[in-house]
Amino acid sequence: MSSTQTHHDVDVVVVGAGFAGLAMLRELRDERGMSVRVLEAGDDVGGVWYWNRYPGARCDVDSTDYSYTFSPELDEEWNWSERYATQPEILRYVHHVAERFDLRRDVTTGARVATATWDDDTAHWDVTCEDGTTARGRYLVMATGCLSAVKRPQVEGMEDFTGQVLHTADWPREPVDLAGKRVGVIGTGSSGIQVIPRIAPEVAELVVFQRTPAFSVPAHHQVLSDAERAALKLSLPERREMLRNSPTGLSVPVTRRGALDDDDAAREQHYEEQWHSAGFGFLLAYNDLLISHEANRTASDFIRGKIAERVTDPALAEKLSPHTYPYGAKRPCVDTGYYETFNRENVTLVDIAAAPLTRATATTLETADAAYDLDVIVFATGFDAMTGSLLKPTITGRDGVTLQEHWAGGPLTYLGLMTAGFPNMFVIAGPGSPSLLGNVMVSIEQHVDWVSALLVDSEAAGTPVIEATEEAERAWVDRVNAAAAPTLYMEAASYYLGAEIEGKPRVFMPYAGGLRRYRRECDEVAREGYRGFRRSPEPSTDLQPA
Ligand code: NAP
């Protein structure tokens, strides 16, 4: 399907063929009658689920809630096998959707976008790809995902390492044989926490290089029985309504009381119950865990207590226990046997906050204290999150201003959907919207519906050039900051805040006011004739170059 030197003239150019790009394609093409070309860097569709194929990769949102909702037939025919789907199963689902709705014919794979340039005279976006593919469209939709620009930390001497170097977010498509090898894993975020327990039993030695310990609670994966699946399908309409109207997009009931509303015994019992069932939803055990230090401390202490129970060596348990930020201020993790993995004889934890990594040699990875002989090094170091994939290509808007220039101090958006000076360019589930703070599938579908409706409305009104005004953008950025300011999110060096990349502007990027409030705001803006957007007719054809 990959094509070179091909040009596509369409209504809408979509960048990225993950969940968002495919949903955008289907909606605009099949429901709104527009022509669409999707440009995808990977060799196949799937986005984050195409790239992140490391052992143990799976979603930590219930499969039923991490599915498209546009087709009852799709719901009927697709059967998730587990409560939380594995990466291969999610990729099978994406492939099924792509085939079922004949999406691949409008996707060009192997086409990494290099530039996108707004032509003010003709009101079009011109897009070029590294492989020579070009596309021209009246609208540009960036469906590139918040977690797709891979972060590869520089370690001195890494080029001398003669073993295998892998990254969880760019895992080879062919099987990787780790059996009997000495493997080092750098990073203990969600990816590290999934890959570590999965590979520990098969490798000879596993050395985990931890800079910041994570808070992790048991995932409680389970295979779904036929009866459970049937019950889930029956409850779908109700469940989806709940997701759409929830602040998180998760099917976890929001507890309507604070942690200190319960006495110690009741709170302990409540946490215990949540620990044994909630998975990712543990963060919603009380409604003030992300706004009150005192409340948060009860949850943080509870989790640290559990780590101490799960790890037999108390000194090791302490090393694995986070103390430098509140629970939930960084994206919380869920695990299957993560902490217990450190009870194994063949697993070593290296605290690289105490003794930083210094260099790699042909056969070792070294810290300030010691050298570790390794055959394989796995980077589980995450992403240049939220803005990385948007700032990688050169996107040039009105008056030759690039997105890199406009966002030099951090992402500026109106509703997370558009940015002033970049007419007809939309971002799906990116900075300025709830995106990573909730179930991203719910966010994606909300954006896809909203953007599609706007395009249809604009076309019908004869005003197909749309742009966020500077005032609306300024006001929205203030709203995003105001929503985050009273939360404990501000107290961790997280990727929400741009702290994962040195030199990245430290601004809180997602909208923390909740999905429900955000959806209402977007709907209100639409009802008020797209308040905050400037809309104008397309330039007359005599302006177009000969
Ligand atoms: P991450 O959460 O950003 O974690 C990266 C890890 O690498 C952190 O422990 C970080 O330590 C460490 N690290 C980064 N740079 C380093 C350096 N130069 N030296 C040493 N250590 C370094 O990345 P991730 O684990 O790939 O997860 C990213 C996101 O993807 C998750 O938050 C989640 O949203 C998503 N995800 C979801 C699932 C799931 O659904 N279950 C699974 C995987 C990923 P510091 O904290 O000290 O920076």
PDB file of C-alpha atoms and ligand atoms in Angstrom, residues 49 52 54 57-61 147 151 153-154 167-169 186-194 209-212 330-334 352 357 380-383 436 493 495-496 499-500, ligand 1:
ATOM      1  CA  TRP A  49      -0.694   0.070  19.077  1.00  0.00           C
ATOM      2  CA  ASN A  52       4.312  -0.362  21.121  1.00  0.00           C
ATOM      3  CA  TYR A  54       6.784  -4.905  23.588  1.00  0.00           C
ATOM      4  CA  ALA A  57       1.862  -4.325  26.359  1.00  0.00           C
ATOM      5  CA  ARG A  58      -1.822  -3.963  27.015  1.00  0.00           C
ATOM      6  CA  CYS A  59      -4.389  -1.286  27.643  1.00  0.00           C
ATOM      7  CA  ASP A  60      -5.399  -0.405  31.172  1.00  0.00           C
ATOM      8  CA  VAL A  61      -8.853   0.825  30.239  1.00  0.00           C
ATOM      9  CA  LEU A 147       2.414   9.518  22.878  1.00  0.00           C
ATOM     10  CA  LYS A 151      12.114   9.672  23.685  1.00  0.00           C
ATOM     11  CA  PRO A 153      17.852   9.575  26.078  1.00  0.00           C
ATOM     12  CA  GLN A 154      21.466  10.147  25.166  1.00  0.00           C
ATOM     13  CA  HIS A 167      12.809   0.779  22.856  1.00  0.00           C
ATOM     14  CA  THR A 168       9.382  -0.247  24.117  1.00  0.00           C
ATOM     15  CA  ALA A 169       7.746   2.346  21.847  1.00  0.00           C
ATOM     16  CA  ILE A 186      15.814   1.787  31.782  1.00  0.00           C
ATOM     17  CA  GLY A 187      12.564   3.380  32.958  1.00  0.00           C
ATOM     18  CA  THR A 188       9.782   2.400  35.327  1.00  0.00           C
ATOM     19  CA  GLY A 189       6.710   4.163  33.926  1.00  0.00           C
ATOM     20  CA  SER A 190       3.673   2.294  32.542  1.00  0.00           C
ATOM     21  CA  SER A 191       5.708   0.598  29.793  1.00  0.00           C
ATOM     22  CA  GLY A 192       8.566  -0.487  32.072  1.00  0.00           C
ATOM     23  CA  ILE A 193       6.078  -1.739  34.639  1.00  0.00           C
ATOM     24  CA  GLN A 194       4.437  -3.929  32.009  1.00  0.00           C
ATOM     25  CA  PHE A 209      17.465   1.121  36.186  1.00  0.00           C
ATOM     26  CA  GLN A 210      14.962   3.248  38.111  1.00  0.00           C
ATOM     27  CA  ARG A 211      15.175   7.035  38.311  1.00  0.00           C
ATOM     28  CA  THR A 212      11.776   7.759  39.862  1.00  0.00           C
ATOM     29  CA  LYS A 330       2.165  11.592  37.328  1.00  0.00           C
ATOM     30  CA  ARG A 331       0.075   9.234  35.254  1.00  0.00           C
ATOM     31  CA  PRO A 332      -0.606   6.309  37.619  1.00  0.00           C
ATOM     32  CA  CYS A 333       0.389   2.804  36.605  1.00  0.00           C
ATOM     33  CA  VAL A 334      -1.320  -0.536  36.939  1.00  0.00           C
ATOM     34  CA  ILE A 352      19.924   5.822  39.191  1.00  0.00           C
ATOM     35  CA  LEU A 357      23.914   6.403  34.554  1.00  0.00           C
ATOM     36  CA  ALA A 380      11.301   2.174  28.469  1.00  0.00           C
ATOM     37  CA  THR A 381      11.810   5.916  28.597  1.00  0.00           C
ATOM     38  CA  GLY A 382       8.551   7.052  27.066  1.00  0.00           C
ATOM     39  CA  PHE A 383       7.857   9.945  24.758  1.00  0.00           C
ATOM     40  CA  LEU A 436      -4.365  11.940  28.361  1.00  0.00           C
ATOM     41  CA  ALA A 493       7.918  16.527  37.143  1.00  0.00           C
ATOM     42  CA  TYR A 495       5.046  14.783  30.973  1.00  0.00           C
ATOM     43  CA  TYR A 496       1.758  16.626  31.531  1.00  0.00           C
ATOM     44  CA  ALA A 499       9.183  17.920  32.419  1.00  0.00           C
ATOM     45  CA  GLU A 500      10.152  14.779  30.497  1.00  0.00           C
TER      46      GLU A 500
HETATM   47  P1  NAP B   1       6.834   7.325  30.981  1.00  0.00           P
HETATM   48  O1  NAP B   1       5.640   7.128  31.783  1.00  0.00           O
HETATM   49  O2  NAP B   1       7.190   8.683  30.557  1.00  0.00           O
HETATM   50  O3  NAP B   1       8.027   6.660  31.787  1.00  0.00           O
HETATM   51  C1  NAP B   1       9.344   6.811  31.363  1.00  0.00           C
HETATM   52  C2  NAP B   1      10.255   6.208  32.383  1.00  0.00           C
HETATM   53  O4  NAP B   1      11.591   6.336  31.916  1.00  0.00           O
HETATM   54  C3  NAP B   1      10.206   6.921  33.718  1.00  0.00           C
HETATM   55  O5  NAP B   1      10.433   6.006  34.749  1.00  0.00           O
HETATM   56  C4  NAP B   1      11.355   7.910  33.595  1.00  0.00           C
HETATM   57  O6  NAP B   1      11.902   8.330  34.817  1.00  0.00           O
HETATM   58  C5  NAP B   1      12.359   7.078  32.854  1.00  0.00           C
HETATM   59  N1  NAP B   1      13.311   7.908  32.139  1.00  0.00           N
HETATM   60  C6  NAP B   1      13.026   8.821  31.185  1.00  0.00           C
HETATM   61  N2  NAP B   1      14.171   9.391  30.755  1.00  0.00           N
HETATM   62  C7  NAP B   1      15.165   8.848  31.470  1.00  0.00           C
HETATM   63  C8  NAP B   1      16.561   9.049  31.484  1.00  0.00           C
HETATM   64  N3  NAP B   1      17.156   9.929  30.682  1.00  0.00           N
HETATM   65  N4  NAP B   1      17.302   8.314  32.349  1.00  0.00           N
HETATM   66  C9  NAP B   1      16.696   7.429  33.142  1.00  0.00           C
HETATM   67  N5  NAP B   1      15.383   7.180  33.190  1.00  0.00           N
HETATM   68  C10 NAP B   1      14.622   7.900  32.351  1.00  0.00           C
HETATM   69  O7  NAP B   1       6.787   6.442  29.637  1.00  0.00           O
HETATM   70  P2  NAP B   1       6.016   5.077  29.395  1.00  0.00           P
HETATM   71  O8  NAP B   1       6.244   4.140  30.491  1.00  0.00           O
HETATM   72  O9  NAP B   1       6.340   4.649  28.020  1.00  0.00           O
HETATM   73  O10 NAP B   1       4.503   5.496  29.453  1.00  0.00           O
HETATM   74  C11 NAP B   1       4.051   6.661  28.788  1.00  0.00           C
HETATM   75  C12 NAP B   1       2.556   6.678  28.765  1.00  0.00           C
HETATM   76  O11 NAP B   1       2.096   5.762  27.791  1.00  0.00           O
HETATM   77  C13 NAP B   1       1.877   6.236  30.038  1.00  0.00           C
HETATM   78  O12 NAP B   1       1.839   7.225  31.005  1.00  0.00           O
HETATM   79  C14 NAP B   1       0.520   5.892  29.520  1.00  0.00           C
HETATM   80  O13 NAP B   1      -0.230   7.041  29.309  1.00  0.00           O
HETATM   81  C15 NAP B   1       0.867   5.249  28.190  1.00  0.00           C
HETATM   82  N6  NAP B   1       0.981   3.805  28.378  1.00  0.00           N
HETATM   83  C16 NAP B   1      -0.148   3.154  28.699  1.00  0.00           C
HETATM   84  C17 NAP B   1      -0.096   1.825  28.938  1.00  0.00           C
HETATM   85  C18 NAP B   1      -1.343   1.144  29.314  1.00  0.00           C
HETATM   86  O14 NAP B   1      -2.416   1.491  28.867  1.00  0.00           O
HETATM   87  N7  NAP B   1      -1.268   0.204  30.183  1.00  0.00           N
HETATM   88  C19 NAP B   1       1.095   1.128  28.844  1.00  0.00           C
HETATM   89  C20 NAP B   1       2.232   1.820  28.500  1.00  0.00           C
HETATM   90  C21 NAP B   1       2.175   3.167  28.274  1.00  0.00           C
HETATM   91  P3  NAP B   1      11.468   9.762  35.423  1.00  0.00           P
HETATM   92  O15 NAP B   1      10.084   9.548  35.940  1.00  0.00           O
HETATM   93  O16 NAP B   1      12.483  10.039  36.441  1.00  0.00           O
HETATM   94  O17 NAP B   1      11.494  10.740  34.288  1.00  0.00           O
END
